[in-house]
mmCIF file of C-alpha atoms and ligand atoms in Angstrom:
data_model
loop_
_atom_site.group_PDB
_atom_site.id
_atom_site.type_symbol
_atom_site.label_atom_id
_atom_site.label_comp_id
_atom_site.label_asym_id
_atom_site.label_seq_id
_atom_site.Cartn_x
_atom_site.Cartn_y
_atom_site.Cartn_z
ATOM 1 C CA UNK C 1447 -23.982 -46.954 26.764
ATOM 2 C CA UNK C 1448 -22.752 -43.788 28.410
ATOM 3 C CA UNK C 1449 -19.598 -43.868 30.496
ATOM 4 C CA UNK C 1450 -18.706 -40.904 32.688
ATOM 5 C CA UNK C 1451 -15.003 -40.273 33.264
ATOM 6 C CA UNK C 1452 -14.741 -38.944 36.783
ATOM 7 C CA UNK C 1453 -12.057 -38.286 39.334
ATOM 8 C CA UNK C 1454 -10.104 -35.573 40.998
ATOM 9 C CA UNK C 1455 -8.367 -32.648 39.345
ATOM 10 C CA UNK C 1456 -5.394 -33.595 37.235
ATOM 11 C CA UNK C 1457 -5.869 -37.354 37.482
ATOM 12 C CA UNK C 1458 -5.784 -37.668 33.696
ATOM 13 C CA UNK C 1459 -9.469 -37.840 32.763
ATOM 14 C CA UNK C 1460 -9.117 -35.801 29.606
ATOM 15 C CA UNK C 1461 -6.064 -37.839 28.627
ATOM 16 C CA UNK C 1462 -8.071 -41.032 29.148
ATOM 17 C CA UNK C 1463 -10.858 -39.485 27.069
ATOM 18 C CA UNK C 1464 -8.367 -38.950 24.239
ATOM 19 C CA UNK C 1465 -7.080 -42.498 24.669
ATOM 20 C CA UNK C 1466 -10.559 -43.962 24.308
ATOM 21 C CA UNK C 1467 -11.875 -41.749 21.544
ATOM 22 C CA UNK C 1468 -8.675 -41.212 19.555
ATOM 23 C CA UNK C 1469 -9.443 -37.474 19.718
ATOM 24 C CA UNK C 1470 -6.925 -34.831 20.575
ATOM 25 C CA UNK C 1471 -8.621 -32.608 23.133
ATOM 26 C CA UNK C 1472 -6.192 -30.283 24.949
ATOM 27 C CA UNK C 1473 -5.226 -31.666 28.338
ATOM 28 C CA UNK C 1474 -4.202 -29.752 31.408
ATOM 29 C CA UNK C 1475 -6.147 -27.445 33.598
ATOM 30 C CA UNK C 1476 -9.924 -27.855 33.691
ATOM 31 C CA UNK C 1477 -11.816 -27.410 30.433
ATOM 32 C CA UNK C 1478 -15.432 -28.181 29.677
ATOM 33 C CA UNK C 1479 -17.566 -31.302 29.654
ATOM 34 C CA UNK C 1480 -16.815 -33.251 26.495
ATOM 35 C CA UNK C 1481 -18.583 -36.073 24.734
ATOM 36 C CA UNK C 1482 -17.130 -38.640 22.369
ATOM 37 C CA UNK C 1483 -18.489 -41.828 20.877
ATOM 38 C CA UNK C 1484 -16.538 -44.898 19.837
ATOM 39 C CA UNK C 1485 -17.423 -48.018 17.928
ATOM 40 C CA UNK C 1486 -17.052 -51.235 19.846
ATOM 41 C CA UNK C 1487 -14.686 -53.271 17.663
ATOM 42 C CA UNK C 1488 -16.003 -56.768 16.955
ATOM 43 C CA UNK C 1489 -14.320 -59.207 14.574
ATOM 44 C CA UNK C 1490 -17.586 -61.086 14.202
ATOM 45 C CA UNK C 1491 -19.215 -58.002 12.693
ATOM 46 C CA UNK C 1492 -16.250 -57.625 10.338
ATOM 47 C CA UNK C 1493 -16.664 -61.244 9.212
ATOM 48 C CA UNK C 1494 -20.454 -60.993 8.769
ATOM 49 C CA UNK C 1495 -20.087 -57.765 6.878
ATOM 50 C CA UNK C 1496 -17.602 -59.417 4.509
ATOM 51 C CA UNK C 1497 -20.168 -62.161 3.809
ATOM 52 C CA UNK C 1498 -23.287 -60.000 3.374
ATOM 53 C CA UNK C 1499 -21.653 -56.890 1.842
ATOM 54 C CA UNK C 1500 -24.461 -54.794 3.325
ATOM 55 C CA UNK C 1501 -25.129 -51.154 2.483
ATOM 56 C CA UNK C 1502 -24.375 -50.348 6.095
ATOM 57 C CA UNK C 1503 -22.321 -51.942 8.854
ATOM 58 C CA UNK C 1504 -23.105 -50.784 12.360
ATOM 59 C CA UNK C 1505 -21.032 -51.587 15.400
ATOM 60 C CA UNK C 1506 -22.219 -51.233 18.983
ATOM 61 C CA UNK C 1507 -21.296 -47.870 20.456
ATOM 62 C CA UNK C 1508 -19.992 -46.580 23.693
ATOM 63 C CA UNK C 1509 -19.911 -42.923 24.547
ATOM 64 C CA UNK C 1510 -17.577 -41.208 26.948
ATOM 65 C CA UNK C 1511 -18.260 -38.054 28.902
ATOM 66 C CA UNK C 1512 -15.233 -36.217 30.256
ATOM 67 C CA UNK C 1513 -16.180 -34.419 33.466
ATOM 68 C CA UNK C 1514 -13.592 -31.817 34.520
ATOM 69 C CA UNK C 1515 -12.254 -31.990 38.060
ATOM 70 C CA UNK C 1516 -12.628 -29.295 40.694
ATOM 71 C CA UNK C 1517 -9.501 -27.189 40.916
ATOM 72 C CA UNK C 1518 -8.424 -24.705 43.481
ATOM 73 C CA UNK C 1519 -7.825 -24.087 47.186
ATOM 74 C CA UNK C 1520 -7.473 -27.183 49.312
ATOM 75 C CA UNK C 1521 -10.629 -28.633 47.888
ATOM 76 C CA UNK C 1522 -10.255 -32.102 46.534
ATOM 77 C CA UNK C 1523 -13.903 -32.810 46.050
ATOM 78 C CA UNK C 1524 -16.314 -33.171 43.202
ATOM 79 C CA UNK C 1525 -18.196 -30.027 42.316
ATOM 80 C CA UNK C 1526 -22.003 -30.004 42.410
ATOM 81 C CA UNK C 1527 -21.810 -29.532 38.651
ATOM 82 C CA UNK C 1528 -19.676 -32.652 38.288
ATOM 83 C CA UNK C 1529 -22.020 -34.623 40.539
ATOM 84 C CA UNK C 1530 -24.977 -33.545 38.437
ATOM 85 C CA UNK C 1531 -23.141 -34.504 35.274
ATOM 86 C CA UNK C 1532 -22.294 -38.002 36.476
ATOM 87 C CA UNK C 1533 -25.778 -38.824 37.723
ATOM 88 C CA UNK C 1534 -26.971 -39.388 34.217
ATOM 89 C CA UNK C 1535 -24.284 -41.807 33.079
ATOM 90 C CA UNK C 1536 -24.896 -45.550 32.748
ATOM 91 C CA UNK C 1537 -21.573 -46.378 34.337
ATOM 92 C CA UNK C 1538 -18.688 -44.507 35.881
ATOM 93 C CA UNK C 1539 -15.004 -44.797 35.182
ATOM 94 C CA UNK C 1540 -13.018 -43.378 38.058
ATOM 95 C CA UNK C 1541 -9.599 -42.225 36.888
ATOM 96 C CA UNK C 1542 -7.055 -42.437 39.721
ATOM 97 C CA UNK C 1543 -3.743 -40.683 39.427
ATOM 98 C CA UNK C 1544 -0.844 -43.082 39.882
ATOM 99 C CA UNK C 1545 1.829 -40.947 38.169
ATOM 100 C CA UNK C 1546 3.778 -37.921 39.368
ATOM 101 C CA UNK C 1547 2.055 -34.751 38.200
ATOM 102 C CA UNK C 1548 4.317 -31.717 38.677
ATOM 103 C CA UNK C 1549 1.314 -29.390 38.481
ATOM 104 C CA UNK C 1550 -0.172 -30.908 41.622
ATOM 105 C CA UNK C 1551 1.089 -30.961 45.156
ATOM 106 C CA UNK C 1552 1.796 -34.250 46.818
ATOM 107 C CA UNK C 1553 2.670 -37.724 45.699
ATOM 108 C CA UNK C 1554 0.181 -39.871 43.867
ATOM 109 C CA UNK C 1555 -1.939 -41.839 46.323
ATOM 110 C CA UNK C 1556 -4.531 -43.767 44.333
ATOM 111 C CA UNK C 1557 -5.744 -45.798 47.318
ATOM 112 C CA UNK C 1558 -6.508 -42.635 49.285
ATOM 113 C CA UNK C 1559 -8.164 -41.029 46.248
ATOM 114 C CA UNK C 1560 -10.348 -44.084 45.797
ATOM 115 C CA UNK C 1561 -11.529 -43.832 49.397
ATOM 116 C CA UNK C 1562 -12.099 -40.097 49.097
ATOM 117 C CA UNK C 1563 -14.179 -40.564 45.956
ATOM 118 C CA UNK C 1564 -16.174 -43.387 47.487
ATOM 119 C CA UNK C 1565 -16.801 -41.377 50.664
ATOM 120 C CA UNK C 1566 -18.058 -38.411 48.636
ATOM 121 C CA UNK C 1567 -20.443 -40.573 46.652
ATOM 122 C CA UNK C 1568 -21.739 -42.271 49.808
ATOM 123 C CA UNK C 1569 -22.269 -38.894 51.411
ATOM 124 C CA UNK C 1570 -24.084 -37.479 48.384
ATOM 125 C CA UNK C 1571 -26.329 -40.543 48.181
ATOM 126 C CA UNK C 1572 -27.076 -40.535 51.895
ATOM 127 C CA UNK C 1573 -28.304 -36.974 51.650
ATOM 128 C CA UNK C 1574 -30.770 -37.932 48.916
ATOM 129 C CA UNK C 1575 -31.877 -41.133 50.646
ATOM 130 C CA UNK C 1576 -32.481 -39.419 53.991
ATOM 131 C CA UNK C 1577 -34.448 -36.618 52.399
ATOM 132 C CA UNK C 1578 -36.595 -39.075 50.487
ATOM 133 C CA UNK C 1579 -37.115 -41.230 53.574
ATOM 134 C CA UNK C 1580 -38.257 -38.286 55.625
ATOM 135 C CA UNK C 1581 -40.785 -37.338 52.972
ATOM 136 C CA UNK C 1582 -41.969 -40.880 52.449
ATOM 137 C CA UNK C 1583 -42.622 -41.278 56.170
ATOM 138 C CA UNK C 1584 -44.453 -37.986 56.389
ATOM 139 C CA UNK C 1585 -46.596 -38.851 53.382
ATOM 140 C CA UNK C 1586 -47.103 -42.417 54.643
ATOM 141 C CA UNK C 1587 -45.871 -43.827 51.369
ATOM 142 C CA UNK C 1588 -45.890 -47.464 50.408
ATOM 143 C CA UNK C 1589 -44.277 -49.603 53.144
ATOM 144 C CA UNK C 1590 -42.127 -51.422 50.586
ATOM 145 C CA UNK C 1591 -40.720 -48.123 49.384
ATOM 146 C CA UNK C 1592 -39.925 -47.011 52.916
ATOM 147 C CA UNK C 1593 -38.267 -50.363 53.603
ATOM 148 C CA UNK C 1594 -36.135 -50.004 50.464
ATOM 149 C CA UNK C 1595 -34.945 -46.551 51.477
ATOM 150 C CA UNK C 1596 -34.242 -47.750 55.024
ATOM 151 C CA UNK C 1597 -32.145 -50.547 53.592
ATOM 152 C CA UNK C 1598 -30.250 -47.993 51.511
ATOM 153 C CA UNK C 1599 -29.747 -45.792 54.531
ATOM 154 C CA UNK C 1600 -28.212 -48.548 56.681
ATOM 155 C CA UNK C 1601 -26.031 -49.691 53.791
ATOM 156 C CA UNK C 1602 -24.699 -46.200 53.158
ATOM 157 C CA UNK C 1603 -24.211 -45.532 56.867
ATOM 158 C CA UNK C 1604 -21.992 -48.613 56.917
ATOM 159 C CA UNK C 1605 -20.082 -46.928 54.049
ATOM 160 C CA UNK C 1606 -21.059 -49.626 51.616
ATOM 161 C CA UNK C 1607 -22.100 -48.766 48.060
ATOM 162 C CA UNK C 1608 -25.664 -49.485 46.944
ATOM 163 C CA UNK C 1609 -24.323 -51.528 44.051
ATOM 164 C CA UNK C 1610 -23.233 -54.121 46.630
ATOM 165 C CA UNK C 1611 -26.898 -54.949 47.310
ATOM 166 C CA UNK C 1612 -28.359 -57.741 45.219
ATOM 167 C CA UNK C 1613 -31.682 -57.422 43.425
ATOM 168 C CA UNK C 1614 -33.187 -59.661 46.127
ATOM 169 C CA UNK C 1615 -32.013 -57.297 48.873
ATOM 170 C CA UNK C 1616 -33.079 -54.096 47.188
ATOM 171 C CA UNK C 1617 -35.970 -53.434 44.862
ATOM 172 C CA UNK C 1618 -34.432 -50.937 42.479
ATOM 173 C CA UNK C 1619 -37.772 -49.881 41.019
ATOM 174 C CA UNK C 1620 -37.884 -47.299 43.797
ATOM 175 C CA UNK C 1621 -34.496 -45.844 42.893
ATOM 176 C CA UNK C 1622 -35.357 -44.750 39.387
ATOM 177 C CA UNK C 1623 -34.861 -41.094 38.765
ATOM 178 C CA UNK C 1624 -32.783 -40.445 41.877
ATOM 179 C CA UNK C 1625 -29.445 -40.801 40.082
ATOM 180 C CA UNK C 1626 -27.767 -42.433 43.060
ATOM 181 C CA UNK C 1627 -24.022 -42.533 42.523
ATOM 182 C CA UNK C 1628 -23.014 -45.610 44.480
ATOM 183 C CA UNK C 1629 -25.545 -47.642 42.518
ATOM 184 C CA UNK C 1630 -23.765 -46.922 39.223
ATOM 185 C CA UNK C 1631 -21.466 -49.677 37.959
ATOM 186 C CA UNK C 1632 -17.909 -48.531 38.640
ATOM 187 C CA UNK C 1633 -14.725 -49.211 36.698
ATOM 188 C CA UNK C 1634 -11.529 -47.914 38.211
ATOM 189 C CA UNK C 1635 -8.717 -46.900 35.874
ATOM 190 C CA UNK C 1636 -5.319 -46.691 37.541
ATOM 191 C CA UNK C 1637 -3.521 -44.118 35.451
ATOM 192 C CA UNK C 1638 0.173 -44.948 35.555
ATOM 193 C CA UNK C 1639 3.361 -43.546 34.158
ATOM 194 C CA UNK C 1640 4.708 -45.299 31.104
ATOM 195 C CA UNK C 1641 7.343 -47.348 32.984
ATOM 196 C CA UNK C 1642 4.649 -49.008 35.043
ATOM 197 C CA UNK C 1643 2.146 -49.600 32.228
ATOM 198 C CA UNK C 1644 2.046 -53.370 32.675
ATOM 199 C CA UNK C 1645 2.555 -53.652 36.438
ATOM 200 C CA UNK C 1646 -0.426 -55.564 37.826
ATOM 201 C CA UNK C 1647 -2.841 -54.068 40.322
ATOM 202 C CA UNK C 1648 -1.820 -54.790 43.914
ATOM 203 C CA UNK C 1649 -3.680 -57.497 45.782
ATOM 204 C CA UNK C 1650 -4.923 -55.032 48.401
ATOM 205 C CA UNK C 1651 -6.299 -52.774 45.709
ATOM 206 C CA UNK C 1652 -8.007 -55.713 43.956
ATOM 207 C CA UNK C 1653 -9.619 -56.713 47.247
ATOM 208 C CA UNK C 1654 -10.922 -53.210 47.776
ATOM 209 C CA UNK C 1655 -12.308 -53.109 44.215
ATOM 210 C CA UNK C 1656 -14.154 -56.342 44.914
ATOM 211 C CA UNK C 1657 -15.622 -54.971 48.160
ATOM 212 C CA UNK C 1658 -16.842 -51.946 46.276
ATOM 213 C CA UNK C 1659 -18.376 -54.119 43.571
ATOM 214 C CA UNK C 1660 -16.112 -52.497 41.006
ATOM 215 C CA UNK C 1661 -13.478 -53.683 38.552
ATOM 216 C CA UNK C 1662 -10.059 -52.227 37.903
ATOM 217 C CA UNK C 1663 -7.816 -51.747 34.918
ATOM 218 C CA UNK C 1664 -4.388 -50.246 34.395
ATOM 219 C CA UNK C 1665 -3.725 -47.537 31.839
ATOM 220 C CA UNK C 1666 -0.872 -45.337 30.912
ATOM 221 C CA UNK C 1667 -3.006 -42.626 29.481
ATOM 222 C CA UNK C 1668 -0.545 -40.169 27.988
ATOM 223 C CA UNK C 1669 1.403 -42.707 25.965
ATOM 224 C CA UNK C 1670 -1.701 -44.702 25.104
ATOM 225 C CA UNK C 1671 -3.458 -41.551 23.923
ATOM 226 C CA UNK C 1672 -0.603 -41.022 21.468
ATOM 227 C CA UNK C 1673 -0.886 -44.616 20.285
ATOM 228 C CA UNK C 1674 -4.643 -44.255 19.862
ATOM 229 C CA UNK C 1675 -4.014 -41.430 17.407
ATOM 230 C CA UNK C 1676 -1.891 -43.630 15.102
ATOM 231 C CA UNK C 1677 -2.933 -45.766 12.133
ATOM 232 C CA UNK C 1678 -4.205 -49.174 13.228
ATOM 233 C CA UNK C 1679 -1.196 -50.932 11.626
ATOM 234 C CA UNK C 1680 1.257 -48.872 13.656
ATOM 235 C CA UNK C 1681 -0.673 -49.229 16.896
ATOM 236 C CA UNK C 1682 0.124 -52.919 17.365
ATOM 237 C CA UNK C 1683 3.896 -52.383 17.186
ATOM 238 C CA UNK C 1684 3.829 -49.568 19.750
ATOM 239 C CA UNK C 1685 1.619 -51.551 22.106
ATOM 240 C CA UNK C 1686 3.979 -54.477 21.869
ATOM 241 C CA UNK C 1687 6.891 -52.218 22.769
ATOM 242 C CA UNK C 1688 5.077 -51.276 25.949
ATOM 243 C CA UNK C 1689 4.298 -54.911 26.698
ATOM 244 C CA UNK C 1690 0.557 -54.486 26.137
ATOM 245 C CA UNK C 1691 -1.500 -57.050 24.259
ATOM 246 C CA UNK C 1692 -4.397 -54.809 23.347
ATOM 247 C CA UNK C 1693 -5.247 -51.124 23.073
ATOM 248 C CA UNK C 1694 -6.561 -49.281 26.116
ATOM 249 C CA UNK C 1695 -9.942 -49.027 24.414
ATOM 250 C CA UNK C 1696 -10.094 -52.774 23.745
ATOM 251 C CA UNK C 1697 -9.109 -53.524 27.351
ATOM 252 C CA UNK C 1698 -11.605 -51.017 28.640
ATOM 253 C CA UNK C 1699 -14.430 -52.440 26.547
ATOM 254 C CA UNK C 1700 -13.666 -55.962 27.716
ATOM 255 C CA UNK C 1701 -13.639 -54.838 31.355
ATOM 256 C CA UNK C 1702 -16.862 -52.870 30.914
ATOM 257 C CA UNK C 1703 -18.687 -55.747 29.191
ATOM 258 C CA UNK C 1704 -17.575 -58.084 31.989
ATOM 259 C CA UNK C 1705 -18.506 -55.725 34.777
ATOM 260 C CA UNK C 1706 -21.886 -54.848 33.297
ATOM 261 C CA UNK C 1707 -22.455 -58.414 32.120
ATOM 262 C CA UNK C 1708 -23.138 -57.328 28.556
ATOM 263 C CA UNK C 1709 -23.343 -59.477 25.438
ATOM 264 C CA UNK C 1710 -23.949 -58.749 21.757
ATOM 265 C CA UNK C 1711 -26.388 -60.215 19.301
ATOM 266 C CA UNK C 1712 -26.437 -59.503 15.592
ATOM 267 C CA UNK C 1713 -28.905 -58.735 12.852
ATOM 268 C CA UNK C 1714 -27.786 -59.396 9.286
ATOM 269 C CA UNK C 1715 -28.985 -58.739 5.754
ATOM 270 C CA UNK C 1716 -28.265 -56.919 2.526
ATOM 271 C CA UNK C 1717 -29.228 -53.592 4.038
ATOM 272 C CA UNK C 1718 -27.391 -53.760 7.301
ATOM 273 C CA UNK C 1719 -25.180 -55.921 9.462
ATOM 274 C CA UNK C 1720 -25.447 -54.696 12.980
ATOM 275 C CA UNK C 1721 -24.432 -55.437 16.573
ATOM 276 C CA UNK C 1722 -26.786 -54.863 19.500
ATOM 277 C CA UNK C 1723 -25.796 -54.775 23.139
ATOM 278 C CA UNK C 1724 -27.913 -56.346 25.864
ATOM 279 C CA UNK C 1725 -27.496 -57.663 29.383
ATOM 280 C CA UNK C 1726 -26.714 -61.341 29.694
ATOM 281 C CA UNK C 1727 -29.905 -63.226 30.536
ATOM 282 C CA UNK C 1728 -32.133 -61.002 28.377
ATOM 283 C CA UNK C 1729 -34.934 -62.968 26.717
ATOM 284 C CA UNK C 1730 -35.774 -62.860 23.020
ATOM 285 C CA UNK C 1731 -38.637 -60.449 23.486
ATOM 286 C CA UNK C 1732 -36.519 -58.002 25.498
ATOM 287 C CA UNK C 1733 -33.754 -58.248 22.912
ATOM 288 C CA UNK C 1734 -36.319 -57.405 20.204
ATOM 289 C CA UNK C 1735 -37.119 -54.307 22.250
ATOM 290 C CA UNK C 1736 -33.472 -53.214 22.012
ATOM 291 C CA UNK C 1737 -34.046 -52.939 18.264
ATOM 292 C CA UNK C 1738 -37.422 -51.247 18.378
ATOM 293 C CA UNK C 1739 -40.362 -51.159 20.784
ATOM 294 C CA UNK C 1740 -42.670 -52.323 17.946
ATOM 295 C CA UNK C 1741 -40.672 -55.540 17.677
ATOM 296 C CA UNK C 1742 -41.101 -56.137 21.383
ATOM 297 C CA UNK C 1743 -44.821 -55.368 21.372
ATOM 298 C CA UNK C 1744 -45.624 -57.383 18.257
ATOM 299 C CA UNK C 1745 -43.115 -60.171 18.915
ATOM 300 C CA UNK C 1746 -44.073 -63.483 17.309
ATOM 301 C CA UNK C 1747 -40.868 -65.504 17.248
ATOM 302 C CA UNK C 1748 -37.123 -65.264 16.829
ATOM 303 C CA UNK C 1749 -35.151 -67.135 14.200
ATOM 304 C CA UNK C 1750 -31.722 -67.756 15.663
ATOM 305 C CA UNK C 1751 -28.384 -68.943 14.307
ATOM 306 C CA UNK C 1752 -25.419 -68.871 16.683
ATOM 307 C CA UNK C 1753 -22.482 -67.040 15.113
ATOM 308 C CA UNK C 1754 -20.193 -70.095 15.187
ATOM 309 C CA UNK C 1755 -22.841 -72.244 13.495
ATOM 310 C CA UNK C 1756 -23.326 -69.661 10.785
ATOM 311 C CA UNK C 1757 -19.608 -69.378 10.118
ATOM 312 C CA UNK C 1758 -19.200 -73.159 10.041
ATOM 313 C CA UNK C 1759 -21.892 -73.506 7.362
ATOM 314 C CA UNK C 1760 -21.501 -70.236 5.500
ATOM 315 C CA UNK C 1761 -25.138 -69.388 4.771
ATOM 316 C CA UNK C 1762 -28.601 -69.445 6.261
ATOM 317 C CA UNK C 1763 -29.679 -72.118 3.767
ATOM 318 C CA UNK C 1764 -26.750 -74.381 4.687
ATOM 319 C CA UNK C 1765 -27.642 -74.001 8.364
ATOM 320 C CA UNK C 1766 -31.249 -74.945 7.552
ATOM 321 C CA UNK C 1767 -30.114 -77.938 5.505
ATOM 322 C CA UNK C 1768 -28.049 -79.098 8.474
ATOM 323 C CA UNK C 1769 -31.156 -78.864 10.656
ATOM 324 C CA UNK C 1770 -29.560 -76.280 12.913
ATOM 325 C CA UNK C 1771 -31.875 -73.344 12.286
ATOM 326 C CA UNK C 1772 -33.502 -72.419 15.621
ATOM 327 C CA UNK C 1773 -37.054 -71.102 15.977
ATOM 328 C CA UNK C 1774 -37.402 -69.619 19.439
ATOM 329 C CA UNK C 1775 -40.208 -68.092 21.490
ATOM 330 C CA UNK C 1776 -40.273 -64.924 23.571
ATOM 331 C CA UNK C 1777 -38.676 -66.556 26.620
ATOM 332 C CA UNK C 1778 -35.603 -67.840 24.812
ATOM 333 C CA UNK C 1779 -32.507 -66.550 26.620
ATOM 334 C CA UNK C 1780 -30.307 -64.855 24.036
ATOM 335 C CA UNK C 1781 -26.652 -65.973 23.859
ATOM 336 C CA UNK C 1782 -23.634 -63.881 23.004
ATOM 337 C CA UNK C 1783 -23.169 -63.956 19.237
ATOM 338 C CA UNK C 1784 -26.675 -65.046 18.298
ATOM 339 C CA UNK C 1785 -27.705 -63.919 14.836
ATOM 340 C CA UNK C 1786 -31.366 -63.091 15.202
ATOM 341 C CA UNK C 1787 -34.245 -62.367 12.923
ATOM 342 C CA UNK C 1788 -37.331 -61.197 14.793
ATOM 343 C CA UNK C 1789 -40.741 -62.001 13.323
ATOM 344 C CA UNK C 1790 -43.332 -59.548 14.536
ATOM 345 C CA UNK C 1791 -46.722 -58.159 13.794
ATOM 346 C CA UNK C 1792 -48.084 -54.741 14.776
HETATM 347 N N1 GTP M 1876 3.214 -39.058 33.036
HETATM 348 C C1 GTP M 1876 1.910 -39.083 32.799
HETATM 349 N N2 GTP M 1876 1.245 -37.923 32.725
HETATM 350 C C2 GTP M 1876 -0.078 -37.941 32.507
HETATM 351 C C3 GTP M 1876 -0.784 -39.165 32.373
HETATM 352 N N3 GTP M 1876 -2.083 -38.879 32.174
HETATM 353 C C4 GTP M 1876 -2.180 -37.550 32.203
HETATM 354 N N4 GTP M 1876 -0.962 -36.979 32.402
HETATM 355 C C5 GTP M 1876 -0.672 -35.537 32.481
HETATM 356 O O1 GTP M 1876 -1.334 -34.993 33.582
HETATM 357 C C6 GTP M 1876 -1.834 -33.679 33.294
HETATM 358 C C7 GTP M 1876 -3.336 -33.603 33.556
HETATM 359 O O2 GTP M 1876 -3.988 -34.466 32.635
HETATM 360 P P1 GTP M 1876 -5.523 -34.257 32.233
HETATM 361 O O3 GTP M 1876 -5.898 -35.386 31.375
HETATM 362 O O4 GTP M 1876 -5.763 -32.899 31.714
HETATM 363 O O5 GTP M 1876 -6.191 -34.409 33.663
HETATM 364 P P2 GTP M 1876 -7.727 -34.185 34.018
HETATM 365 O O6 GTP M 1876 -8.085 -35.210 35.022
HETATM 366 O O7 GTP M 1876 -8.554 -34.121 32.799
HETATM 367 O O8 GTP M 1876 -7.665 -32.781 34.713
HETATM 368 P P3 GTP M 1876 -8.911 -31.818 35.041
HETATM 369 O O9 GTP M 1876 -9.909 -31.952 33.926
HETATM 370 O O10 GTP M 1876 -8.292 -30.464 35.118
HETATM 371 O O11 GTP M 1876 -9.446 -32.302 36.330
HETATM 372 C C8 GTP M 1876 -1.474 -33.401 31.860
HETATM 373 O O12 GTP M 1876 -0.296 -32.656 31.841
HETATM 374 C C9 GTP M 1876 -1.218 -34.792 31.291
HETATM 375 O O13 GTP M 1876 -0.319 -34.769 30.224
HETATM 376 C C10 GTP M 1876 -0.048 -40.388 32.426
HETATM 377 O O14 GTP M 1876 -0.561 -41.489 32.264
HETATM 378 N N5 GTP M 1876 1.292 -40.278 32.660
HETATM 379 MG MG1 MG M 1877 -9.796 -32.604 32.081
#
């Protein structure tokens, strides 16, 4: 999964990038687009790996793309380059400045910045939707496609994001390839000064996040970036000092999995113990496709052991002996923590 860190100049995107990746990229003015990948920590993978002692243990991954803000003049917008960069991300993390930054004029105003960002994305999307609609009408395209773009147009004109439309309201098959920004899942990171690291998000702000179909989390990026660079044993003590129960990365991952409705299933064996990420509600055959398209095409059946069942019995044989080994067909809805073995034939 690719997450784009976006926001206005000096909001702390690069600092958040360091916090998430544990890297030490120079912060401050501008810089280039940067990519970093992190493992999604999962105690279940640790436990399975301890049991199977596989040659390889593979965690799910999340990658972050740091998109520099647009500096200069009185412009507070996103550059065309930044817009282009964020179109190809799976989800966006908007970093809002909620700390005093001496390099910037004006007090922090995260609520206003949120509106400004949203307005820019709506505007950028509307331009694309109107252009497409005009062409579709001229070319007398499929009526369903025209209807979908009309729906998008009225939604955007009402300043609502496309992500607020349900699958029943909008057939997203027509949107593919347009990179519409307000359709991207959006996580909002309120970047606070250290003293306010645990202050909850205001009710008004939470309401606005809900209207926008987004989720919020609080960070104190500069201090948390320093913590992220420490040994794991030291991290816990520093987090506790700040009053935080988990690292910024752990909190971010939890928020992202919730927002995107993601779950993990596992494959195990002597060669590899591995986590795979899918959307909740994915069926066995689709989950097989996350591993390899051959497994999806040639899918025969899935052998499933829920993680808790496996841990309670300790081995596949013990699970079988207890009569708890599940043989499932292609339409089985995969649960979080399922250990799966896909039988296939190509
Ligand atoms: N006090 C405080 N300062 C921060 C925080 N996050 C970032 N800063 C500082 O704010 C300045 C800008 O941070 P960056 O991470 O470079 O901001 P950016 O959004 O990447 O900036 P551009 O890429 O230039 O748009 C740096 O001096 C950071 O040290 C924070 O949580 N608290
Ligand atoms: Mg930066």
